[in-house]
CSV table of C-alpha atoms in Angstrom, one decimal:
chain,number,residue,atom,x,y,z
A,1,MET,CA,-12.3,25.9,10.4
A,2,VAL,CA,-9.3,27.4,9.4
A,3,ASP,CA,-6.2,25.4,8.0
A,4,VAL,CA,-3.5,26.9,10.5
A,5,SER,CA,-0.8,25.3,8.2
A,6,THR,CA,-1.5,27.2,5.0
A,7,PRO,CA,-0.6,30.7,4.8
A,8,THR,CA,-2.6,33.2,3.0
A,9,ARG,CA,0.2,34.4,1.0
A,10,ARG,CA,3.0,32.7,-0.7
A,11,THR,CA,6.4,34.0,0.6
A,12,PRO,CA,9.2,32.7,0.1
A,13,ARG,CA,9.5,30.7,3.4
A,14,THR,CA,6.3,29.5,2.4
A,15,ARG,CA,7.8,28.3,-0.8
A,16,THR,CA,10.8,26.5,1.3
A,17,ARG,CA,8.0,24.8,3.7
A,18,THR,CA,6.0,23.7,0.3
A,19,TRP,CA,9.1,21.7,-0.8
A,20,ALA,CA,10.1,20.5,2.2
A,21,VAL,CA,6.7,19.1,2.9
A,22,VAL,CA,6.7,17.6,-0.6
A,23,LEU,CA,9.9,15.8,0.3
A,24,ALA,CA,8.9,14.6,3.7
A,25,ALA,CA,5.6,13.3,2.3
A,26,CYS,CA,7.3,11.7,-0.2
A,27,VAL,CA,10.4,9.9,1.7
A,28,GLY,CA,7.8,8.7,4.3
A,29,GLN,CA,5.9,7.5,1.6
A,30,PHE,CA,8.8,5.6,-0.1
A,31,LEU,CA,9.2,3.9,3.3
A,32,VAL,CA,6.1,2.8,4.2
A,33,VAL,CA,5.6,1.4,0.7
A,34,LEU,CA,8.9,-0.1,0.5
A,35,ASP,CA,8.6,-2.0,3.6
A,36,VAL,CA,5.7,-4.1,1.7
A,37,SER,CA,7.7,-5.4,-0.5
A,38,VAL,CA,11.8,-5.2,0.5
A,39,VAL,CA,11.1,-8.7,2.5
A,40,ASN,CA,9.9,-10.8,-0.2
A,41,VAL,CA,13.5,-11.8,-1.4
A,42,ALA,CA,14.7,-12.0,1.8
A,43,LEU,CA,11.9,-14.6,3.1
A,44,PRO,CA,13.9,-17.8,2.1
A,45,SER,CA,16.8,-16.5,4.0
A,46,MET,CA,14.5,-15.6,7.2
A,47,ARG,CA,13.2,-18.9,7.1
A,48,THR,CA,16.4,-20.6,7.5
A,49,ASP,CA,17.6,-18.2,10.2
A,50,LEU,CA,14.4,-18.2,12.7
A,51,GLY,CA,13.0,-21.6,11.5
A,52,LEU,CA,9.8,-20.1,10.1
A,53,SER,CA,7.1,-22.1,8.6
A,54,THR,CA,5.5,-21.5,5.3
A,55,ALA,CA,2.4,-19.9,6.9
A,56,GLY,CA,4.7,-17.9,9.2
A,57,LEU,CA,6.6,-16.6,6.0
A,58,GLN,CA,3.3,-15.4,4.6
A,59,TRP,CA,2.4,-13.7,7.9
A,60,VAL,CA,5.9,-11.6,7.7
A,61,LEU,CA,4.1,-10.0,4.8
A,62,ASN,CA,0.6,-9.9,6.2
A,63,ALA,CA,1.2,-8.6,9.9
A,64,TYR,CA,2.6,-5.5,8.4
A,65,SER,CA,-0.2,-5.1,5.6
A,66,ILE,CA,-2.8,-5.8,8.2
A,67,ALA,CA,-1.9,-3.6,11.0
A,68,PHE,CA,-1.1,-0.9,8.2
A,69,ALA,CA,-4.2,-0.9,6.4
A,70,GLY,CA,-6.4,-1.8,9.9
A,71,PHE,CA,-5.2,1.1,12.1
A,72,MET,CA,-5.1,3.6,8.7
A,73,LEU,CA,-8.4,5.1,9.3
A,74,LEU,CA,-7.4,6.0,13.2
A,75,GLY,CA,-4.2,7.3,11.7
A,76,GLY,CA,-5.7,9.6,9.4
A,77,ARG,CA,-8.3,10.9,11.8
A,78,ALA,CA,-5.5,11.4,14.5
A,79,ALA,CA,-3.9,14.0,11.6
A,80,ASP,CA,-7.1,15.7,11.3
A,81,ILE,CA,-7.3,16.0,14.9
A,82,TYR,CA,-4.0,16.0,16.8
A,83,GLY,CA,-2.1,17.9,13.9
A,84,ARG,CA,-0.4,16.2,11.0
A,85,LYS,CA,3.0,16.9,11.7
A,86,ARG,CA,2.7,15.6,15.3
A,87,MET,CA,1.3,12.4,13.9
A,88,PHE,CA,4.1,12.1,11.2
A,89,LEU,CA,6.7,12.4,13.8
A,90,VAL,CA,5.0,9.8,15.8
A,91,GLY,CA,4.4,7.4,12.8
A,92,LEU,CA,7.7,7.8,11.7
A,93,GLY,CA,9.4,7.4,15.3
A,94,LEU,CA,7.4,4.4,15.8
A,95,PHE,CA,8.0,2.7,12.4
A,96,THR,CA,12.0,3.3,12.8
A,97,ALA,CA,11.9,1.7,16.2
A,98,ALA,CA,10.0,-1.0,15.1
A,99,SER,CA,12.7,-1.5,12.0
A,100,LEU,CA,15.3,-1.8,14.7
A,101,ALA,CA,13.5,-4.6,16.4
A,102,GLY,CA,12.5,-6.2,13.5
A,103,GLY,CA,16.4,-6.1,12.3
A,104,LEU,CA,17.4,-7.9,15.8
A,105,ALA,CA,14.8,-10.3,16.2
A,106,GLN,CA,16.1,-13.7,17.4
A,107,GLU,CA,12.7,-15.4,17.4
A,108,GLY,CA,10.0,-15.7,14.6
A,109,TRP,CA,7.4,-14.3,16.6
A,110,GLN,CA,9.7,-11.1,17.2
A,111,LEU,CA,10.1,-10.7,14.0
A,112,LEU,CA,6.4,-11.0,13.5
A,113,ALA,CA,5.5,-8.6,16.4
A,114,ALA,CA,7.9,-5.8,14.9
A,115,ARG,CA,6.2,-6.4,11.6
A,116,ALA,CA,2.9,-5.6,13.0
A,117,ALA,CA,4.5,-2.9,14.9
A,118,GLN,CA,5.9,-1.6,11.8
A,119,GLY,CA,2.6,-1.7,9.8
A,120,LEU,CA,1.2,0.4,13.1
A,121,GLY,CA,3.7,3.0,12.4
A,122,ALA,CA,3.2,2.9,8.8
A,123,ALA,CA,-0.8,3.5,9.5
A,124,VAL,CA,0.0,6.7,11.2
A,125,LEU,CA,2.7,7.9,9.1
A,126,ALA,CA,0.9,7.3,5.3
A,127,PRO,CA,-2.5,9.5,5.5
A,128,ALA,CA,-0.2,12.0,7.3
A,129,THR,CA,2.1,12.2,4.3
A,130,LEU,CA,-0.8,12.5,1.7
A,131,THR,CA,-3.0,15.4,4.0
A,132,LEU,CA,0.7,17.2,4.5
A,133,LEU,CA,1.0,17.3,1.2
A,134,THR,CA,-3.3,18.4,0.1
A,135,ALA,CA,-2.9,21.0,2.7
A,136,ALA,CA,0.4,22.7,1.5
A,137,VAL,CA,-1.0,22.5,-2.1
A,138,PRO,CA,-4.2,24.2,-3.5
A,139,GLU,CA,-6.2,21.8,-5.0
A,140,GLY,CA,-5.8,21.9,-9.1
A,141,PRO,CA,-3.1,21.2,-11.2
A,142,ALA,CA,-0.3,22.0,-9.1
A,143,ARG,CA,-1.8,19.5,-6.6
A,144,THR,CA,-2.6,16.7,-9.2
A,145,LYS,CA,1.2,17.2,-10.4
A,146,ALA,CA,2.4,16.6,-6.4
A,147,ILE,CA,-0.2,13.6,-5.8
A,148,GLY,CA,1.5,12.1,-9.0
A,149,THR,CA,5.0,12.8,-7.8
A,150,TRP,CA,3.7,11.3,-4.1
A,151,MET,CA,2.3,8.3,-6.1
A,152,ALA,CA,5.6,7.9,-8.1
A,153,VAL,CA,7.6,7.5,-5.2
A,154,GLY,CA,5.5,5.4,-3.5
A,155,ALA,CA,5.1,2.9,-6.5
A,156,GLY,CA,9.0,3.4,-6.4
A,157,GLY,CA,9.2,2.1,-3.1
A,158,GLY,CA,7.0,-1.3,-3.8
A,159,ALA,CA,9.2,-1.6,-7.2
A,160,THR,CA,12.5,-1.3,-6.0
A,161,GLY,CA,12.0,-3.2,-2.6
A,162,GLY,CA,12.9,-6.2,-4.5
A,163,LEU,CA,16.5,-4.8,-5.7
A,164,ILE,CA,17.0,-3.3,-2.3
A,165,GLY,CA,16.2,-6.3,-0.3
A,166,GLY,CA,18.1,-8.6,-2.8
A,167,ALA,CA,21.3,-6.3,-2.9
A,168,LEU,CA,21.2,-6.0,1.3
A,169,THR,CA,20.4,-9.9,1.7
A,170,ASP,CA,23.3,-11.1,-0.6
A,171,THR,CA,26.0,-8.4,0.6
A,172,LEU,CA,25.0,-8.4,4.1
A,173,SER,CA,22.0,-10.1,5.6
A,174,TRP,CA,18.3,-10.5,5.7
A,175,ARG,CA,18.4,-8.2,8.6
A,176,TRP,CA,19.3,-5.1,6.8
A,177,VAL,CA,16.2,-5.1,5.0
A,178,LEU,CA,15.2,-3.8,8.2
A,179,LEU,CA,18.0,-2.0,9.7
A,180,ILE,CA,18.3,0.4,6.8
A,181,ASN,CA,14.9,2.1,7.5
A,182,VAL,CA,16.8,3.2,11.0
A,183,PRO,CA,19.3,6.0,9.7
A,184,VAL,CA,16.6,7.1,7.1
A,185,GLY,CA,13.9,7.4,9.2
A,186,VAL,CA,16.0,9.1,12.2
A,187,LEU,CA,17.6,11.6,9.3
A,188,VAL,CA,13.9,12.3,8.0
A,189,LEU,CA,12.4,12.9,11.9
A,190,THR,CA,15.3,15.6,12.1
A,191,GLY,CA,14.6,17.3,9.6
A,192,ALA,CA,10.7,17.3,9.5
A,193,ALA,CA,10.7,18.3,13.1
A,194,ILE,CA,12.9,21.1,11.9
A,195,TRP,CA,11.3,22.2,8.6
A,196,LEU,CA,7.5,21.0,8.9
A,197,ALA,CA,4.8,23.9,9.9
A,198,GLU,CA,2.2,22.0,12.2
A,199,GLY,CA,-1.4,22.2,11.0
A,200,ARG,CA,-5.0,20.3,11.8
A,201,THR,CA,-8.1,20.6,10.4
A,202,GLY,CA,-10.7,18.9,12.6
A,203,GLU,CA,-11.9,19.9,16.1
A,204,ARG,CA,-10.0,18.3,18.9
A,205,SER,CA,-12.1,15.4,20.5
A,206,ARG,CA,-11.7,11.8,21.2
A,207,ILE,CA,-10.5,9.2,18.9
A,208,ASP,CA,-13.0,6.6,17.9
A,209,LEU,CA,-10.8,3.5,19.6
A,210,PRO,CA,-13.6,0.7,19.5
A,211,GLY,CA,-13.9,1.5,15.9
A,212,ALA,CA,-10.6,1.4,15.3
A,213,LEU,CA,-10.0,-2.0,16.9
A,214,LEU,CA,-13.1,-3.5,15.3
A,215,VAL,CA,-12.1,-2.8,12.0
A,216,THR,CA,-8.4,-4.1,12.4
A,217,ALA,CA,-9.4,-7.0,14.4
A,218,GLY,CA,-12.2,-7.8,11.5
A,219,LEU,CA,-9.8,-7.5,8.9
A,220,ALA,CA,-7.1,-9.4,10.3
A,221,SER,CA,-9.4,-12.3,11.6
A,222,ALA,CA,-10.8,-12.3,8.1
A,223,ALA,CA,-7.5,-12.5,6.5
A,224,TYR,CA,-6.4,-15.3,8.8
A,225,GLY,CA,-9.3,-17.1,7.9
A,226,ILE,CA,-8.2,-16.8,4.0
A,227,VAL,CA,-4.6,-18.0,4.6
A,228,GLN,CA,-5.9,-21.1,6.8
A,229,THR,CA,-7.8,-22.4,3.5
A,230,GLU,CA,-4.5,-23.4,2.3
A,231,GLU,CA,-4.0,-26.2,5.0
A,232,SER,CA,-7.7,-26.5,6.0
A,233,GLY,CA,-10.1,-26.1,3.3
A,234,TRP,CA,-12.6,-23.7,3.2
A,235,THR,CA,-15.4,-25.9,5.2
A,236,ALA,CA,-13.3,-26.4,8.0
A,237,ALA,CA,-13.6,-24.9,11.1
A,238,ALA,CA,-10.0,-23.9,11.5
A,239,THR,CA,-10.9,-21.5,8.2
A,240,LEU,CA,-15.0,-20.7,9.0
A,241,VAL,CA,-14.4,-19.5,12.7
A,242,PRO,CA,-12.1,-17.0,12.1
A,243,LEU,CA,-13.7,-16.0,8.5
A,244,LEU,CA,-17.1,-15.4,10.0
A,245,GLY,CA,-15.8,-13.9,12.9
A,246,GLY,CA,-14.0,-11.3,11.2
A,247,LEU,CA,-16.9,-10.7,8.9
A,248,ALA,CA,-19.1,-10.1,12.0
A,249,LEU,CA,-16.7,-7.8,13.3
A,250,LEU,CA,-16.8,-5.9,10.4
A,251,ALA,CA,-20.5,-5.5,10.7
A,252,LEU,CA,-20.4,-4.5,14.3
A,253,PHE,CA,-17.9,-1.9,13.0
A,254,VAL,CA,-20.2,-0.5,10.4
A,255,LEU,CA,-22.9,-0.5,13.1
A,256,VAL,CA,-21.0,1.6,15.8
A,257,GLU,CA,-19.8,4.1,13.1
A,258,ALA,CA,-23.4,4.5,12.8
A,259,ARG,CA,-24.4,5.3,16.2
A,260,THR,CA,-21.3,7.0,17.5
A,261,ALA,CA,-21.0,10.7,17.8
A,262,LYS,CA,-17.5,10.9,16.6
A,263,PRO,CA,-17.3,7.9,14.6
A,264,LEU,CA,-13.7,6.8,13.0
A,265,MET,CA,-15.4,6.4,9.6
A,266,PRO,CA,-18.6,8.8,9.4
A,267,LEU,CA,-20.5,6.7,6.7
A,268,ARG,CA,-21.6,10.0,4.9
A,269,VAL,CA,-18.1,10.8,3.4
A,270,LEU,CA,-19.1,7.3,1.6
A,271,GLY,CA,-22.0,9.1,0.1
A,272,ALA,CA,-19.9,10.9,-2.1
A,273,ARG,CA,-19.9,9.0,-5.1
A,274,ALA,CA,-16.1,10.2,-6.3
A,275,VAL,CA,-14.8,8.9,-3.0
A,276,ALA,CA,-16.9,5.4,-2.7
A,277,SER,CA,-16.5,4.4,-6.1
A,278,ALA,CA,-12.7,5.2,-6.6
A,279,ASN,CA,-12.0,3.8,-3.1
A,280,VAL,CA,-13.8,0.3,-3.9
A,281,ALA,CA,-12.0,0.5,-7.5
A,282,MET,CA,-8.7,1.2,-5.4
A,283,PHE,CA,-9.4,-2.2,-3.5
A,284,LEU,CA,-10.0,-4.2,-6.2
A,285,THR,CA,-6.8,-2.8,-8.3
A,286,GLY,CA,-4.8,-2.9,-4.9
A,287,SER,CA,-5.9,-6.5,-4.4
A,288,ALA,CA,-5.2,-7.7,-8.0
A,289,THR,CA,-1.7,-5.9,-8.3
A,290,PHE,CA,0.1,-6.0,-4.9
A,291,SER,CA,0.5,-9.6,-4.9
A,292,MET,CA,2.3,-9.1,-8.2
A,293,TRP,CA,5.8,-8.7,-6.6
A,294,TYR,CA,5.3,-11.3,-4.2
A,295,PHE,CA,4.5,-14.0,-7.3
A,296,MET,CA,7.4,-12.7,-9.8
A,297,THR,CA,9.9,-12.7,-6.8
A,298,VAL,CA,9.4,-16.4,-5.9
A,299,TYR,CA,8.8,-17.5,-9.6
A,300,ALA,CA,12.2,-16.1,-10.5
A,301,GLN,CA,13.9,-17.9,-7.6
A,302,ASN,CA,12.0,-20.7,-6.9
A,303,VAL,CA,11.5,-21.8,-10.7
A,304,LEU,CA,14.3,-19.8,-12.8
A,305,GLY,CA,17.0,-20.3,-10.1
A,306,TYR,CA,17.8,-16.5,-9.7
A,307,THR,CA,19.5,-15.1,-6.5
A,308,ALA,CA,17.9,-12.6,-4.1
A,309,LEU,CA,20.0,-9.6,-6.2
A,310,GLU,CA,19.1,-11.2,-9.5
A,311,ALA,CA,15.4,-11.3,-8.7
A,312,GLY,CA,15.6,-7.7,-7.5
A,313,LEU,CA,17.7,-6.8,-10.9
A,314,ALA,CA,15.3,-8.6,-13.0
A,315,LEU,CA,12.4,-6.6,-11.6
A,316,MET,CA,14.0,-3.4,-12.4
A,317,PRO,CA,12.4,-2.6,-15.6
A,318,THR,CA,9.0,-3.1,-13.8
A,319,SER,CA,9.9,-0.8,-11.0
A,320,VAL,CA,10.9,1.9,-13.7
A,321,ALA,CA,7.5,1.3,-15.4
A,322,ILE,CA,5.4,2.1,-12.4
A,323,VAL,CA,7.5,5.2,-11.7
A,324,VAL,CA,7.0,6.4,-15.6
A,325,GLY,CA,3.2,5.4,-15.4
A,326,SER,CA,2.4,7.3,-12.2
A,327,LYS,CA,4.6,10.5,-13.5
A,328,CYS,CA,2.8,10.6,-17.0
A,329,ALA,CA,-0.5,10.5,-15.4
A,330,PRO,CA,-1.1,14.1,-14.4
A,331,ARG,CA,-0.4,15.3,-18.1
A,332,LEU,CA,-2.4,12.6,-19.7
A,333,MET,CA,-5.3,13.5,-16.7
A,334,ALA,CA,-5.4,17.0,-18.4
A,335,ARG,CA,-5.9,15.5,-22.0
A,336,VAL,CA,-8.4,12.6,-21.2
A,337,GLY,CA,-10.0,13.5,-17.9
A,338,ALA,CA,-9.4,11.5,-14.5
A,339,LYS,CA,-12.0,8.6,-15.0
A,340,ASN,CA,-11.0,7.7,-19.0
A,341,LEU,CA,-7.2,7.4,-17.7
A,342,ALA,CA,-8.4,4.9,-14.9
A,343,LEU,CA,-10.1,2.9,-17.6
A,344,VAL,CA,-7.0,3.0,-19.9
A,345,GLY,CA,-4.7,2.2,-17.3
A,346,THR,CA,-6.7,-0.7,-15.7
A,347,VAL,CA,-6.8,-2.3,-19.5
A,348,VAL,CA,-3.0,-2.1,-20.0
A,349,ALA,CA,-2.3,-3.7,-16.5
A,350,ALA,CA,-5.0,-6.7,-17.1
A,351,ALA,CA,-3.4,-7.0,-20.4
A,352,GLY,CA,0.2,-7.5,-18.8
A,353,PHE,CA,-1.8,-10.0,-16.1
A,354,GLY,CA,-3.0,-12.0,-19.0
A,355,TRP,CA,0.5,-12.3,-20.7
A,356,GLN,CA,2.4,-13.3,-17.3
A,357,SER,CA,-0.4,-16.0,-16.9
A,358,THR,CA,1.3,-17.6,-19.9
A,359,MET,CA,4.5,-18.3,-18.0
A,360,THR,CA,6.4,-21.6,-18.0
A,361,ALA,CA,9.0,-23.3,-16.1
A,362,ASP,CA,11.3,-22.9,-18.4
A,363,GLY,CA,10.6,-19.4,-19.6
A,364,SER,CA,12.9,-16.7,-21.0
A,365,TYR,CA,13.7,-13.3,-19.0
A,366,LEU,CA,12.3,-11.3,-22.0
A,367,THR,CA,8.9,-12.4,-22.3
A,368,SER,CA,8.4,-14.5,-18.4
A,369,ILE,CA,9.3,-11.5,-16.8
A,370,CYS,CA,10.3,-8.2,-18.5
A,371,LEU,CA,7.9,-7.4,-20.6
A,372,PRO,CA,4.7,-8.6,-19.1
A,373,GLY,CA,5.8,-6.9,-15.9
A,374,VAL,CA,6.4,-3.7,-17.6
A,375,LEU,CA,2.6,-3.7,-18.8
A,376,MET,CA,1.3,-4.9,-15.5
A,377,MET,CA,3.0,-1.8,-13.8
A,378,THR,CA,2.8,1.0,-16.3
A,379,GLY,CA,-1.0,0.3,-16.0
A,380,THR,CA,-0.9,0.3,-12.5
A,381,GLY,CA,0.8,3.5,-12.3
A,382,LEU,CA,-1.8,5.2,-15.1
A,383,ALA,CA,-4.6,4.2,-12.9
A,384,ALA,CA,-3.5,4.9,-9.5
A,385,THR,CA,-2.8,8.6,-9.7
A,386,PRO,CA,-6.5,9.2,-11.5
A,387,LEU,CA,-8.4,7.1,-8.6
A,388,ALA,CA,-6.4,8.7,-5.8
A,389,SER,CA,-7.2,12.2,-7.2
A,390,LEU,CA,-11.0,11.5,-7.4
A,391,ALA,CA,-11.1,9.8,-3.8
A,392,THR,CA,-9.5,13.0,-2.3
A,393,SER,CA,-11.3,15.5,-4.4
A,394,GLY,CA,-13.7,17.7,-2.6
A,395,ALA,CA,-13.1,16.2,0.7
A,396,ALA,CA,-14.5,18.8,3.6
A,397,PRO,CA,-11.3,20.4,5.4
A,398,GLY,CA,-11.6,18.3,8.7
A,399,GLU,CA,-12.3,15.1,6.9
A,400,SER,CA,-9.0,15.3,4.6
A,401,GLY,CA,-6.6,13.1,6.7
A,402,LEU,CA,-9.6,10.7,6.8
A,403,VAL,CA,-10.1,10.8,3.2
A,404,SER,CA,-6.4,10.2,2.8
A,405,GLY,CA,-6.7,7.1,5.1
A,406,LEU,CA,-9.3,5.8,3.5
A,407,VAL,CA,-7.3,5.8,0.1
A,408,ASN,CA,-4.2,4.5,1.9
A,409,THR,CA,-6.5,1.7,3.6
A,410,SER,CA,-8.4,0.5,0.5
A,411,ARG,CA,-5.2,-0.2,-1.8
A,412,THR,CA,-3.3,-1.7,1.2
A,413,MET,CA,-5.9,-3.8,2.3
A,414,GLY,CA,-7.0,-4.9,-1.0
A,415,GLY,CA,-3.4,-5.8,-1.5
A,416,ALA,CA,-3.2,-7.7,2.0
A,417,LEU,CA,-6.5,-9.7,1.3
A,418,GLY,CA,-5.6,-10.2,-2.6
A,419,LEU,CA,-2.3,-11.8,-1.6
A,420,ALA,CA,-4.1,-14.0,0.9
A,421,VAL,CA,-6.5,-15.4,-1.5
A,422,LEU,CA,-4.1,-15.6,-4.7
A,423,SER,CA,-1.6,-17.7,-2.5
A,424,THR,CA,-4.3,-19.9,-1.6
A,425,VAL,CA,-5.5,-19.8,-5.2
A,426,ALA,CA,-2.1,-20.9,-6.3
A,427,ALA,CA,-1.7,-23.5,-3.4
A,428,ALA,CA,-4.7,-25.0,-4.4
A,429,ARG,CA,-3.4,-25.6,-7.9
A,430,THR,CA,0.2,-26.6,-7.2
A,431,ALA,CA,-1.7,-29.3,-4.8
A,432,GLY,CA,1.2,-30.0,-2.7
A,433,GLY,CA,3.7,-30.1,-5.8
A,434,THR,CA,7.1,-28.6,-5.4
A,435,GLY,CA,8.8,-29.1,-8.7
A,436,PRO,CA,9.0,-26.1,-11.2
A,437,ALA,CA,6.2,-27.2,-13.5
A,438,ASP,CA,3.8,-27.4,-10.4
A,439,LEU,CA,4.8,-24.4,-8.7
A,440,THR,CA,4.7,-22.3,-12.6
A,441,ALA,CA,1.1,-23.5,-12.9
A,442,GLY,CA,-0.1,-22.3,-9.2
A,443,TYR,CA,1.7,-19.3,-10.1
A,444,ALA,CA,0.3,-18.8,-13.6
A,445,LEU,CA,-3.2,-19.2,-11.9
A,446,ALA,CA,-2.9,-16.7,-9.4
A,447,PHE,CA,-1.9,-14.2,-12.6
A,448,ARG,CA,-5.0,-15.2,-14.3
A,449,THR,CA,-7.2,-14.8,-11.2
A,450,SER,CA,-5.7,-11.1,-11.0
A,451,GLY,CA,-6.3,-10.3,-14.3
A,452,SER,CA,-9.9,-11.4,-14.0
A,453,VAL,CA,-10.3,-9.3,-10.7
A,454,LEU,CA,-8.9,-6.1,-13.3
A,455,LEU,CA,-11.3,-6.5,-15.5
A,456,GLY,CA,-14.5,-6.8,-13.1
A,457,GLY,CA,-12.7,-3.7,-11.4
A,458,LEU,CA,-12.8,-2.1,-14.7
A,459,LEU,CA,-16.7,-2.7,-15.4
A,460,LEU,CA,-17.3,-1.5,-12.0
A,461,MET,CA,-15.3,1.9,-12.9
A,462,ILE,CA,-17.1,2.2,-16.4
A,463,LEU,CA,-20.8,2.0,-14.4
A,464,TRP,CA,-19.7,3.8,-11.3
A,465,LEU,CA,-16.7,6.2,-11.4
A,466,PRO,CA,-17.9,10.1,-12.0
A,467,ARG,CA,-16.5,12.3,-14.7
A,468,HIS,CA,-14.7,14.6,-12.5
A,469,ARG,CA,-12.9,17.3,-14.3
A,470,SER,CA,-11.9,19.6,-11.4
A,471,VAL,CA,-9.1,16.9,-10.4
A,472,GLN,CA,-7.3,17.2,-13.8
A,473,GLY,CA,-3.7,18.1,-13.9
């Protein structure tokens, strides 16, 4: 199958389009990752304005993350079949419209519905960004560098979310953490429509909608069951029914994919050691690291008394750290190899989580937020790029969007489920207490749990990740 978006000769026009592709891919990735974290510091204002419950606040995050992760395989496959540019525009258009709806919400349910629609738009947009990039840049050092830039920009979106959200919430209102996406989205839509070339690598065929619905419903149901443990415990029907139901739906998804002629997730893709191992590692690291921004933000505001803007500023060094780690990764991969760098990054991140778990109710900024945060995010940045490179290297031309979607799905769904589990862990340790010492004890246990998950992921990577040399920078 010919990739119609990749010319055989590198003309000046081709180089211009490559630049435009990388820019569009990075901006799109920045937006979708930004909206995972930008609402964190705005949650107290949302709660006051819309009367949301504690569980409702968590679903402001989870509605986005679960829809994002659940439909990303569908979005990746659609980019292969219907065209990368087309799905980039569709995803960004839906994301922008949903951001407008969320910013104008007058009731809690309207905000949650808008966040879910944002997640759906992000699910279409995110795999298209990585597929556009990998199609425009040939495999080798140039692609590794481009992926490193894409990872750094995405990491920057997540990392600067607290600062951007804090500044907008304090100076304007919480609504602007969503409305700010609208002018940026319109600008990128216009530029992408003009500069991006269309391309697809898969045969036109029917999308596996049943598979997409099953995996999304299964993941959402399982996450809801985990969230319910905070109020009902692990043995209550309110927990077990959605949790077991979600697992059953996921099992049915695997069965359907094994028997469908054109599956959403061809199981043979996971037969490649690099794809399977890197995605499991992505899931585990995402489950441990995604919640860091949430817990650091609520610790700064609820325990140390920071304002929304102060909390965002406090996390700026960690924002810089993850970007630096992601940008340094391609060069380091050339020296030590993808697997070794993933291991080193995971060790550094685990050390940061261990340090953070020693936090106290009267902790100082330097030792309770800044330095452990820098360790956590430097390690995360170092590990993410080699894992993404391993997972996408060697993908068949007709399945590049699928594999790109799988990478994002693993990381994002790991994050969504990780936040649900770790919030439950923190709440169980707090046992209803609302004092600074009680809250700190809960947050500290969440960080210790995350560190343990990272160490488990480290062992898995040592045993399973291949020493793949072709993805070095």
